[in-house]
Short mmCIF file of C-alpha atoms and ligand atoms in Angstrom, two decimals:
data_model
loop_
_atom_site.label_atom_id
_atom_site.label_comp_id
_atom_site.label_asym_id
_atom_site.label_seq_id
_atom_site.Cartn_x
_atom_site.Cartn_y
_atom_site.Cartn_z
CA MET A 1 87.51 67.44 83.97
CA ILE A 2 84.85 69.67 85.54
CA GLU A 3 81.27 68.96 84.51
CA PRO A 4 79.37 72.31 84.87
CA SER A 5 75.97 70.64 85.25
CA LYS A 6 77.19 68.69 88.28
CA LEU A 7 78.96 71.58 90.02
CA THR A 8 77.52 73.38 93.07
CA VAL A 9 78.65 76.76 94.37
CA THR A 10 80.40 75.18 97.36
CA GLU A 11 82.23 72.65 95.19
CA CYS A 12 83.27 75.38 92.78
CA ILE A 13 84.71 77.48 95.60
CA ASN A 14 86.49 74.47 97.12
CA LEU A 15 88.13 73.61 93.78
CA ILE A 16 89.36 77.18 93.43
CA GLN A 17 90.56 77.45 97.03
CA ASP A 18 92.42 74.16 96.69
CA LYS A 19 94.00 75.48 93.48
CA GLU A 20 92.62 72.56 91.49
CA VAL A 21 91.43 75.13 89.03
CA SER A 22 91.97 78.87 88.57
CA VAL A 23 89.21 81.44 88.49
CA THR A 24 90.16 82.21 84.89
CA GLU A 25 89.77 78.54 83.91
CA ILE A 26 86.34 78.28 85.55
CA THR A 27 85.29 81.51 83.87
CA GLU A 28 86.45 80.32 80.45
CA LEU A 29 84.62 77.03 80.93
CA PHE A 30 81.31 78.73 81.70
CA LEU A 31 81.78 81.36 78.99
CA GLU A 32 82.23 78.63 76.39
CA ARG A 33 79.21 76.75 77.68
CA SER A 34 77.13 79.95 77.74
CA LYS A 35 77.97 80.74 74.13
CA GLU A 36 77.13 77.22 73.00
CA ILE A 37 73.84 76.80 74.87
CA ASN A 38 72.70 80.34 74.20
CA LEU A 39 72.52 79.47 70.51
CA LYS A 40 69.88 76.86 71.37
CA ILE A 41 67.76 78.65 74.00
CA ASN A 42 68.44 82.42 73.64
CA SER A 43 68.81 82.86 77.38
CA LEU A 44 71.41 85.63 77.24
CA ILE A 45 71.35 89.10 75.76
CA THR A 46 75.05 89.74 76.35
CA VAL A 47 77.93 87.38 77.10
CA CYS A 48 80.42 89.50 79.05
CA GLU A 49 83.51 87.76 77.75
CA ASP A 50 86.15 90.48 78.09
CA SER A 51 85.02 91.93 81.39
CA ALA A 52 84.56 88.46 82.93
CA ILE A 53 88.05 87.34 81.95
CA LYS A 54 89.48 90.61 83.22
CA GLN A 55 87.70 90.18 86.55
CA ALA A 56 88.86 86.55 86.81
CA LYS A 57 92.50 87.45 86.11
CA GLU A 58 92.35 90.19 88.72
CA ILE A 59 91.23 87.62 91.30
CA ASP A 60 93.82 85.04 90.23
CA SER A 61 96.64 87.54 90.48
CA ASN A 62 95.55 88.79 93.92
CA PHE A 63 94.40 85.41 95.13
CA GLU A 64 95.15 85.74 98.84
CA GLU A 65 93.06 88.90 99.04
CA TYR A 66 90.04 87.05 97.62
CA ARG A 67 90.59 83.55 99.03
CA ASN A 68 87.83 83.71 101.65
CA LYS A 69 85.24 85.61 99.67
CA PRO A 70 81.80 83.98 99.88
CA LEU A 71 81.37 83.65 96.09
CA LEU A 72 85.01 83.24 95.09
CA GLY A 73 85.15 82.77 91.32
CA VAL A 74 81.50 81.70 91.02
CA PRO A 75 80.05 82.44 87.54
CA ILE A 76 76.79 84.37 87.68
CA SER A 77 74.30 85.69 85.12
CA VAL A 78 72.54 88.98 85.88
CA LYS A 79 69.05 89.82 84.59
CA ASP A 80 69.27 92.57 82.00
CA VAL A 81 67.17 94.97 84.09
CA ILE A 82 70.04 95.30 86.58
CA SER A 83 72.60 97.97 85.74
CA THR A 84 76.18 96.92 85.02
CA LYS A 85 78.79 99.63 84.53
CA ASN A 86 80.18 99.68 80.98
CA ILE A 87 78.10 96.62 80.06
CA LYS A 88 74.98 97.03 77.94
CA THR A 89 71.78 96.85 79.99
CA THR A 90 68.65 96.68 77.85
CA ALA A 91 65.70 95.71 80.08
CA GLY A 92 64.78 93.47 77.13
CA SER A 93 63.65 96.57 75.25
CA LYS A 94 64.40 98.28 71.95
CA ILE A 95 64.27 101.56 73.90
CA LEU A 96 67.45 100.62 75.81
CA ASN A 97 69.00 98.51 73.06
CA ASN A 98 72.28 100.44 73.16
CA TYR A 99 72.20 101.74 76.71
CA ILE A 100 75.47 101.39 78.65
CA PRO A 101 75.04 102.35 82.31
CA PRO A 102 77.69 104.59 83.87
CA TYR A 103 77.36 102.79 87.22
CA ASN A 104 76.74 99.40 88.79
CA ALA A 105 73.60 98.50 90.68
CA PHE A 106 74.32 98.16 94.41
CA VAL A 107 73.89 94.38 94.13
CA VAL A 108 76.42 94.17 91.29
CA ASP A 109 79.05 95.89 93.44
CA LYS A 110 78.17 93.49 96.24
CA LEU A 111 78.58 90.50 93.91
CA LYS A 112 81.96 91.71 92.75
CA ASP A 113 83.07 92.30 96.34
CA ALA A 114 81.95 88.75 97.10
CA GLY A 115 84.23 87.44 94.33
CA ALA A 116 81.46 86.39 91.87
CA ILE A 117 82.22 86.66 88.14
CA ILE A 118 79.55 88.32 86.05
CA ILE A 119 79.63 86.29 82.88
CA SER A 120 76.37 87.27 81.21
CA LYS A 121 73.31 89.49 81.14
CA SER A 122 70.20 87.37 80.87
CA ASN A 123 67.17 87.67 78.64
CA CYS A 124 63.88 88.86 80.15
CA ASP A 125 60.47 90.18 79.28
CA GLU A 126 60.51 93.83 78.21
CA PHE A 127 60.85 95.96 81.36
CA ALA A 128 60.09 92.76 83.32
CA MET A 129 56.49 92.72 82.13
CA GLY A 130 55.44 89.17 81.34
CA SER A 131 55.35 85.58 82.54
CA SER A 132 56.92 83.80 79.58
CA ASN A 133 59.96 85.81 78.41
CA GLU A 134 58.12 86.27 75.10
CA THR A 135 57.78 90.06 75.31
CA SER A 136 61.57 90.52 75.05
CA PHE A 137 62.72 92.64 72.10
CA PHE A 138 65.53 90.08 71.74
CA GLY A 139 63.15 87.19 71.13
CA PRO A 140 61.84 84.49 73.42
CA CYS A 141 64.08 82.39 75.63
CA LEU A 142 63.29 78.67 75.55
CA ASN A 143 62.97 76.30 78.47
CA PRO A 144 65.99 73.94 78.64
CA TRP A 145 63.66 71.13 79.79
CA ASP A 146 61.64 71.25 76.58
CA LEU A 147 62.55 73.63 73.79
CA ASN A 148 58.90 73.94 72.72
CA THR A 149 58.01 75.56 76.03
CA VAL A 150 58.69 78.89 77.75
CA PRO A 151 60.99 79.18 80.78
CA GLY A 152 58.50 81.49 82.55
CA GLY A 153 59.09 85.16 83.09
CA SER A 154 59.95 87.77 83.40
CA SER A 155 63.37 86.51 84.60
CA GLY A 156 63.19 83.58 82.17
CA GLY A 157 66.76 83.95 80.93
CA SER A 158 68.13 83.91 84.47
CA ALA A 159 66.26 80.73 85.38
CA ALA A 160 67.07 79.02 82.08
CA SER A 161 70.76 79.94 82.31
CA VAL A 162 71.06 78.33 85.75
CA ALA A 163 68.99 75.26 84.85
CA SER A 164 71.23 74.68 81.81
CA SER A 165 74.42 75.38 83.82
CA GLN A 166 75.49 78.38 81.78
CA SER A 167 76.11 79.91 85.18
CA LEU A 168 75.89 78.47 88.69
CA ILE A 169 73.69 81.24 90.06
CA SER A 170 71.79 84.28 88.84
CA ILE A 171 69.99 87.36 90.10
CA GLY A 172 66.64 88.49 88.82
CA SER A 173 63.84 90.81 89.84
CA ASP A 174 60.38 89.91 91.08
CA THR A 175 57.46 92.35 90.95
CA GLY A 176 54.63 89.81 90.90
CA GLY A 177 56.40 86.47 90.59
CA SER A 178 59.19 86.99 88.08
CA ILE A 179 61.79 85.07 90.07
CA ARG A 180 59.63 82.33 91.57
CA GLN A 181 57.52 81.42 88.53
CA PRO A 182 60.49 80.91 86.15
CA ALA A 183 62.38 79.08 88.93
CA SER A 184 59.39 76.76 89.19
CA LEU A 185 59.10 76.21 85.42
CA CYS A 186 62.84 75.55 85.09
CA GLY A 187 63.20 73.25 88.11
CA ILE A 188 65.48 75.46 90.18
CA VAL A 189 65.33 77.51 93.40
CA GLY A 190 64.38 81.20 93.36
CA MET A 191 63.55 83.66 96.10
CA LYS A 192 61.81 87.00 96.38
CA PRO A 193 63.24 88.50 99.55
CA THR A 194 61.44 90.83 101.99
CA TYR A 195 60.79 94.22 100.39
CA GLY A 196 63.69 96.45 101.46
CA SER A 197 66.15 93.69 102.36
CA VAL A 198 68.00 93.91 99.02
CA SER A 199 68.69 97.35 97.55
CA ARG A 200 66.88 98.33 94.35
CA ALA A 201 69.44 101.02 93.47
CA GLY A 202 70.42 100.41 89.86
CA LEU A 203 67.44 98.17 89.11
CA ILE A 204 65.50 99.51 86.11
CA ALA A 205 62.23 100.34 87.81
CA PHE A 206 58.91 98.70 86.93
CA GLY A 207 56.50 98.85 89.92
CA SER A 208 58.67 100.37 92.61
CA SER A 209 56.51 99.43 95.61
CA LEU A 210 56.54 95.79 94.46
CA ASP A 211 59.94 95.31 92.77
CA GLN A 212 62.54 93.25 94.58
CA ILE A 213 65.87 91.81 93.44
CA GLY A 214 66.54 88.23 94.47
CA PRO A 215 68.62 85.07 93.94
CA PHE A 216 68.37 81.99 91.71
CA ALA A 217 70.38 78.79 92.28
CA LYS A 218 70.31 75.07 91.70
CA ASN A 219 69.78 74.30 95.37
CA VAL A 220 68.60 76.06 98.52
CA HIS A 221 72.04 76.25 100.11
CA ASP A 222 73.50 78.12 97.12
CA CYS A 223 70.44 80.36 96.95
CA GLU A 224 70.88 81.25 100.62
CA LYS A 225 74.54 82.03 100.13
CA LEU A 226 73.75 84.35 97.25
CA PHE A 227 70.96 86.06 99.18
CA TYR A 228 73.27 86.94 102.09
CA SER A 229 75.87 88.20 99.62
CA ILE A 230 73.50 90.75 98.06
CA ALA A 231 71.35 91.75 101.06
CA GLY A 232 72.12 94.69 103.32
CA HIS A 233 71.49 98.37 103.84
CA ASP A 234 72.11 100.83 101.03
CA PRO A 235 71.67 104.57 101.65
CA LYS A 236 71.01 105.05 97.91
CA ASP A 237 67.68 103.18 98.20
CA LEU A 238 65.33 105.01 100.56
CA THR A 239 63.29 101.84 101.12
CA SER A 240 66.39 99.82 102.04
CA SER A 241 66.14 98.25 105.48
CA LYS A 242 68.75 98.70 108.22
CA LYS A 243 67.72 95.51 109.94
CA GLU A 244 70.56 93.12 110.51
CA LEU A 245 69.81 89.82 108.81
CA LYS A 246 70.72 86.79 110.85
CA ASN A 247 71.52 83.46 109.35
CA HIS A 248 70.16 81.00 111.94
CA ASN A 249 71.29 77.45 112.52
CA ASP A 250 69.91 74.74 110.33
CA LEU A 251 66.91 72.80 111.62
CA SER A 252 67.08 69.05 112.07
CA SER A 253 63.33 68.49 111.75
CA LEU A 254 60.14 70.47 111.24
CA LYS A 255 58.82 69.63 114.73
CA GLY A 256 57.03 72.64 116.15
CA ILE A 257 56.89 74.46 112.80
CA ARG A 258 53.31 75.42 111.93
CA ILE A 259 52.71 75.39 108.19
CA GLY A 260 49.49 76.69 106.69
CA ILE A 261 48.23 75.60 103.27
CA CYS A 262 46.72 78.66 101.69
CA ASN A 263 43.49 77.26 100.30
CA ASP A 264 42.51 80.37 98.42
CA ILE A 265 45.46 80.01 96.07
CA SER A 266 46.14 76.27 96.34
CA ASP A 267 42.77 75.28 94.92
CA GLN A 268 41.74 77.44 92.03
CA GLY A 269 43.01 76.90 88.53
CA ILE A 270 45.77 74.55 89.67
CA SER A 271 46.35 71.69 87.25
CA GLU A 272 45.92 68.14 88.51
CA GLY A 273 49.60 67.31 88.00
CA VAL A 274 50.75 70.37 89.96
CA LYS A 275 48.27 69.58 92.73
CA LYS A 276 49.61 66.04 92.99
CA ALA A 277 53.25 67.12 93.27
CA PHE A 278 52.27 69.83 95.77
CA ASN A 279 50.34 67.34 97.93
CA ASN A 280 53.33 65.05 97.82
CA SER A 281 55.51 67.81 99.26
CA VAL A 282 52.92 68.38 102.00
CA ASP A 283 53.26 64.69 102.93
CA THR A 284 57.02 65.18 103.11
CA MET A 285 56.60 68.15 105.46
CA ARG A 286 54.24 66.12 107.61
CA SER A 287 56.71 63.24 107.79
CA LEU A 288 59.37 65.72 108.89
CA GLY A 289 57.18 66.61 111.86
CA ALA A 290 55.53 69.84 110.67
CA ASP A 291 52.24 70.85 112.16
CA ILE A 292 50.13 71.34 109.02
CA GLY A 293 46.80 73.12 108.79
CA GLU A 294 44.70 75.04 106.34
CA ILE A 295 44.27 78.77 106.22
CA SER A 296 42.14 81.17 104.32
CA ILE A 297 43.57 84.66 103.84
CA ASP A 298 40.94 87.35 103.47
CA TYR A 299 41.09 89.43 100.30
CA ILE A 300 44.00 87.40 98.88
CA LYS A 301 41.85 86.60 95.86
CA GLU A 302 41.84 90.30 95.06
CA SER A 303 45.62 90.20 94.57
CA LEU A 304 45.41 89.99 90.80
CA PRO A 305 43.25 93.13 90.31
CA VAL A 306 45.22 94.98 93.01
CA TYR A 307 48.45 94.05 91.23
CA TYR A 308 47.19 95.01 87.77
CA LEU A 309 46.24 98.47 89.01
CA THR A 310 49.29 99.08 91.22
CA ALA A 311 52.06 97.74 88.94
CA PRO A 312 50.90 99.46 85.70
CA SER A 313 50.24 102.74 87.56
CA GLU A 314 53.77 102.78 88.95
CA ALA A 315 55.15 101.61 85.60
CA SER A 316 53.40 104.42 83.73
CA SER A 317 55.22 106.87 85.96
CA ASN A 318 58.58 105.06 85.95
CA LEU A 319 58.64 104.65 82.18
CA ASN A 320 58.02 108.35 81.57
CA ARG A 321 61.77 108.86 81.48
CA TYR A 322 62.14 107.05 78.16
CA ASP A 323 61.32 110.02 75.97
CA GLY A 324 64.09 109.86 73.36
CA ILE A 325 65.62 113.02 74.75
CA LYS A 326 67.47 112.14 77.93
CA TYR A 327 69.01 108.79 76.94
CA GLY A 328 68.30 105.54 75.17
CA PHE A 329 66.74 105.05 71.75
CA SER A 330 65.53 108.20 69.97
CA ASP A 331 63.51 108.50 66.78
CA GLN A 332 64.75 111.77 65.34
CA ASN A 333 62.14 112.07 62.61
CA GLY A 334 59.88 114.33 64.62
CA LYS A 335 59.64 118.02 63.75
CA THR A 336 59.01 119.02 67.36
CA SER A 337 60.15 117.57 70.65
CA TRP A 338 56.60 116.26 71.23
CA GLU A 339 56.72 114.40 67.96
CA THR A 340 60.13 112.96 68.88
CA ILE A 341 58.71 111.74 72.16
CA GLY A 342 55.68 110.20 70.44
CA LEU A 343 57.72 108.49 67.73
CA THR A 344 60.29 107.21 70.20
CA ARG A 345 57.71 105.81 72.62
CA SER A 346 55.86 104.04 69.82
CA ASN A 347 58.83 101.63 69.91
CA PHE A 348 57.78 100.10 73.20
CA GLY A 349 56.37 96.59 72.72
CA GLU A 350 52.65 95.79 72.92
CA GLU A 351 52.62 94.64 76.52
CA VAL A 352 54.53 97.68 77.77
CA LYS A 353 52.17 99.99 75.90
CA ARG A 354 49.18 98.18 77.40
CA ARG A 355 50.58 98.71 80.91
CA ILE A 356 51.34 102.38 80.32
CA LEU A 357 47.81 102.99 79.04
CA LEU A 358 46.24 101.07 81.90
CA GLY A 359 48.37 102.84 84.51
CA THR A 360 47.87 106.31 83.08
CA PHE A 361 44.13 105.71 83.06
CA ALA A 362 44.06 104.39 86.63
CA LEU A 363 46.01 107.43 87.87
CA SER A 364 44.04 110.07 85.95
CA SER A 365 42.33 112.63 88.16
CA GLY A 366 38.75 111.48 87.56
CA TYR A 367 39.57 107.80 88.22
CA TYR A 368 42.35 107.87 90.82
CA ASP A 369 40.12 107.20 93.84
CA GLU A 370 38.11 104.61 92.04
CA TYR A 371 41.06 102.57 90.77
CA TYR A 372 44.55 103.26 92.16
CA GLY A 373 43.19 104.56 95.48
CA LYS A 374 40.87 101.59 95.94
CA ALA A 375 43.65 99.13 95.03
CA GLN A 376 45.84 100.63 97.77
CA LYS A 377 43.06 100.24 100.34
CA ILE A 378 42.64 96.58 99.44
CA ARG A 379 46.41 96.18 99.50
CA GLY A 380 46.27 97.31 103.14
CA LEU A 381 43.60 94.73 103.89
CA ILE A 382 45.70 91.96 102.29
CA ILE A 383 48.70 92.98 104.41
CA ASN A 384 46.53 92.85 107.57
CA SER A 385 45.21 89.41 106.61
CA PHE A 386 48.75 88.08 106.21
CA ASN A 387 49.71 89.53 109.60
CA GLU A 388 46.76 87.70 111.17
CA ALA A 389 47.64 84.49 109.32
CA PHE A 390 51.22 84.60 110.61
CA LYS A 391 49.89 84.62 114.18
CA LYS A 392 48.53 81.14 113.52
CA PHE A 393 51.24 79.79 111.21
CA ASP A 394 55.00 80.25 110.92
CA LEU A 395 54.94 79.75 107.17
CA ILE A 396 52.31 79.60 104.44
CA ILE A 397 52.58 77.36 101.39
CA SER A 398 51.04 76.97 97.95
CA PRO A 399 52.11 75.76 94.53
CA THR A 400 54.31 78.41 92.88
CA SER A 401 52.65 78.28 89.49
CA PRO A 402 49.25 76.81 88.63
CA ILE A 403 50.72 75.00 85.61
CA THR A 404 54.06 73.70 84.37
CA ALA A 405 55.98 75.20 81.42
CA PHE A 406 53.55 75.96 78.60
CA GLU A 407 54.10 76.03 74.87
CA VAL A 408 55.75 79.00 73.25
CA GLY A 409 53.04 81.12 71.60
CA SER A 410 50.15 79.50 73.46
CA GLN A 411 49.33 82.45 75.76
CA ILE A 412 51.03 85.49 74.34
CA ASN A 413 47.94 86.73 72.51
CA ASP A 414 45.71 86.36 75.54
CA PRO A 415 46.96 88.78 78.21
CA LEU A 416 44.31 87.87 80.77
CA LEU A 417 45.27 84.21 80.52
CA MET A 418 48.96 85.13 80.82
CA TYR A 419 48.25 87.23 83.94
CA GLN A 420 46.82 84.12 85.69
CA ASN A 421 50.30 82.58 85.82
CA ASP A 422 51.20 84.74 88.80
CA ILE A 423 48.07 84.14 90.81
CA CYS A 424 50.00 82.31 93.56
CA THR A 425 53.03 84.58 93.60
CA MET A 426 51.56 88.11 93.50
CA PRO A 427 50.24 88.13 97.09
CA ALA A 428 53.80 88.09 98.50
CA ASN A 429 54.74 91.20 96.48
CA ILE A 430 51.57 92.96 97.57
CA ALA A 431 52.33 92.19 101.22
CA GLY A 432 56.12 92.74 100.83
CA ILE A 433 56.88 89.39 102.46
CA PRO A 434 59.63 86.90 101.48
CA ALA A 435 58.78 83.77 99.47
CA ILE A 436 60.85 81.01 97.92
CA SER A 437 60.11 78.49 95.19
CA ILE A 438 61.76 75.07 95.34
CA PRO A 439 61.27 72.08 93.06
CA CYS A 440 58.77 69.58 94.50
CA GLY A 441 58.27 67.05 91.71
CA PHE A 442 57.10 66.71 88.13
CA SER A 443 53.98 66.78 86.05
CA ASN A 444 54.24 65.38 82.52
CA GLU A 445 58.03 65.26 82.99
CA LEU A 446 58.21 69.01 83.62
CA PRO A 447 59.18 70.48 86.99
CA VAL A 448 56.68 71.74 89.57
CA GLY A 449 57.50 74.35 92.23
CA LEU A 450 56.46 74.65 95.88
CA GLN A 451 56.14 78.17 97.27
CA ILE A 452 56.93 78.90 100.93
CA MET A 453 55.99 82.36 102.25
CA GLY A 454 56.95 83.78 105.63
CA PRO A 455 56.55 87.01 107.60
CA ASN A 456 58.85 89.96 106.90
CA PHE A 457 62.53 89.15 107.44
CA SER A 458 61.93 85.42 107.99
CA GLU A 459 64.34 84.44 105.18
CA SER A 460 66.52 82.42 107.49
CA LYS A 461 63.59 80.27 108.64
CA ILE A 462 62.38 79.84 105.05
CA PHE A 463 65.82 78.69 103.94
CA SER A 464 66.16 76.20 106.81
CA VAL A 465 62.74 74.68 106.18
CA ALA A 466 63.32 74.61 102.41
CA LYS A 467 66.66 72.83 102.87
CA LEU A 468 65.02 70.08 104.94
CA ILE A 469 62.26 69.56 102.39
CA GLU A 470 64.76 69.57 99.51
CA ASN A 471 66.93 67.02 101.30
CA SER A 472 64.07 64.80 102.16
CA MET A 473 62.52 64.85 98.67
CA ASN A 474 65.95 64.21 97.12
CA LEU A 475 64.76 64.86 93.56
CA ASN A 476 68.11 65.31 91.76
CA ILE A 477 65.96 67.36 89.56
CA LEU A 478 68.29 68.87 86.97
CA GLU A 479 69.21 65.47 85.54
CA GLY A 480 66.18 65.89 83.25
CA VAL A 481 67.45 69.02 81.52
CA LYS A 482 67.74 68.47 77.77
CA VAL A 483 70.52 70.84 76.70
N1 LIG B 501 54.12 88.47 85.28
C1 LIG B 501 53.89 89.64 86.08
C2 LIG B 501 53.77 90.85 85.18
O1 LIG B 501 53.81 90.68 84.00
C3 LIG B 501 55.02 89.81 87.07
C4 LIG B 501 56.22 90.35 86.47
C5 LIG B 501 57.36 90.54 87.43
O2 LIG B 501 57.35 90.00 88.53
N2 LIG B 501 58.30 91.37 87.04
O3 LIG B 501 53.62 91.94 85.63
#
């Protein structure tokens, strides 16, 4: 009898390779579990029953061809901003409620090639705008640790589906923290890779210079495996890197690794409980031999304003395409095409409208230099400061989120308060650098995340260090999940 909540990716693959279980059986098991738990936490927008079974049977009947695939038969949920051919992809919005993409995102093809089974499309904030999964047209997703709280956002459904073992892994997107913050609030591992290391082709665009697809998993090893399965050059994404990613050997200690605590974001607005768990993880790193110091990164405190000019500006341009004429939802009550466009676009949710207004304003000719232009200049300064910081330290750490999972409804009517949730995660998107969140303890019985940032293309080092910390802290964290 396989217990989904106890299964890791490696164990799942071993069971399949040893023919203890077929891919179809594993898929059916996770489909059933997804359907059952989804009723309680609303983590999924679509359960891909037919296509998943079809994919599983294809693998079972051509087993030898697939035997050594890195994600053989592993059930995965995919955030609903990532295009899946012939499977509804909504971006959590009424505007794309019935949209069925005619192609797969590059990463989806990669996943299928790797033998993973796409069993569901996960709930998310509308067009990935939010930190609580409450802006979704399909209703909020709940945190499996405490059903009164949010799972974080915008990839809340992805994080919640992994934490509650509806799937073993997931992919999400991170523009300002949308993988790391929900990973932190749900007690799992999530990574935003280096900008350009994972193709964005087929990702429904939000803030294109910040957006990055990345992996979620229950542990660092599985997260690493998923990252290397989706990374790689794609000619369809002009920002896709050609750099060959090397998976280095695991470290046996942190001796010689210089780790900087980023004071600017590790101090302000961080709750006492989060601070305590974070400091505990610093002690662990020290005991593993790391050389720990403190670092201040110039201009990093400007990340929030820089983000809230850059992301909405790019969003206002990217979301222009939803006009009720080309595709997606259309309100046909208009007498002219302009009226159709206006009526259709009035169906965006509040938060999306706020971003479009903000972005359009910041890009307008009289204000461009003052707002968007200035934000880009400061973005350059933040990037330079990180480059300087990485001369002194190999990696930079902070808590992932200033607080643990908060109550549903407690922040949704206060956008400025909601925006503070990403204060620690946004700098990595602004600089384009990779950053992971791993569980590092609890506060009030809810999980706390540690963020580890590194220079561009340092994923392999981040994974090795994260694995050592994870091993040493030995939290067995998901035992506390309630569903
Ligand atoms: N919470 C941030 C926002 O609402 C980040 C979202 C994201 O990373 N997609 O913009």
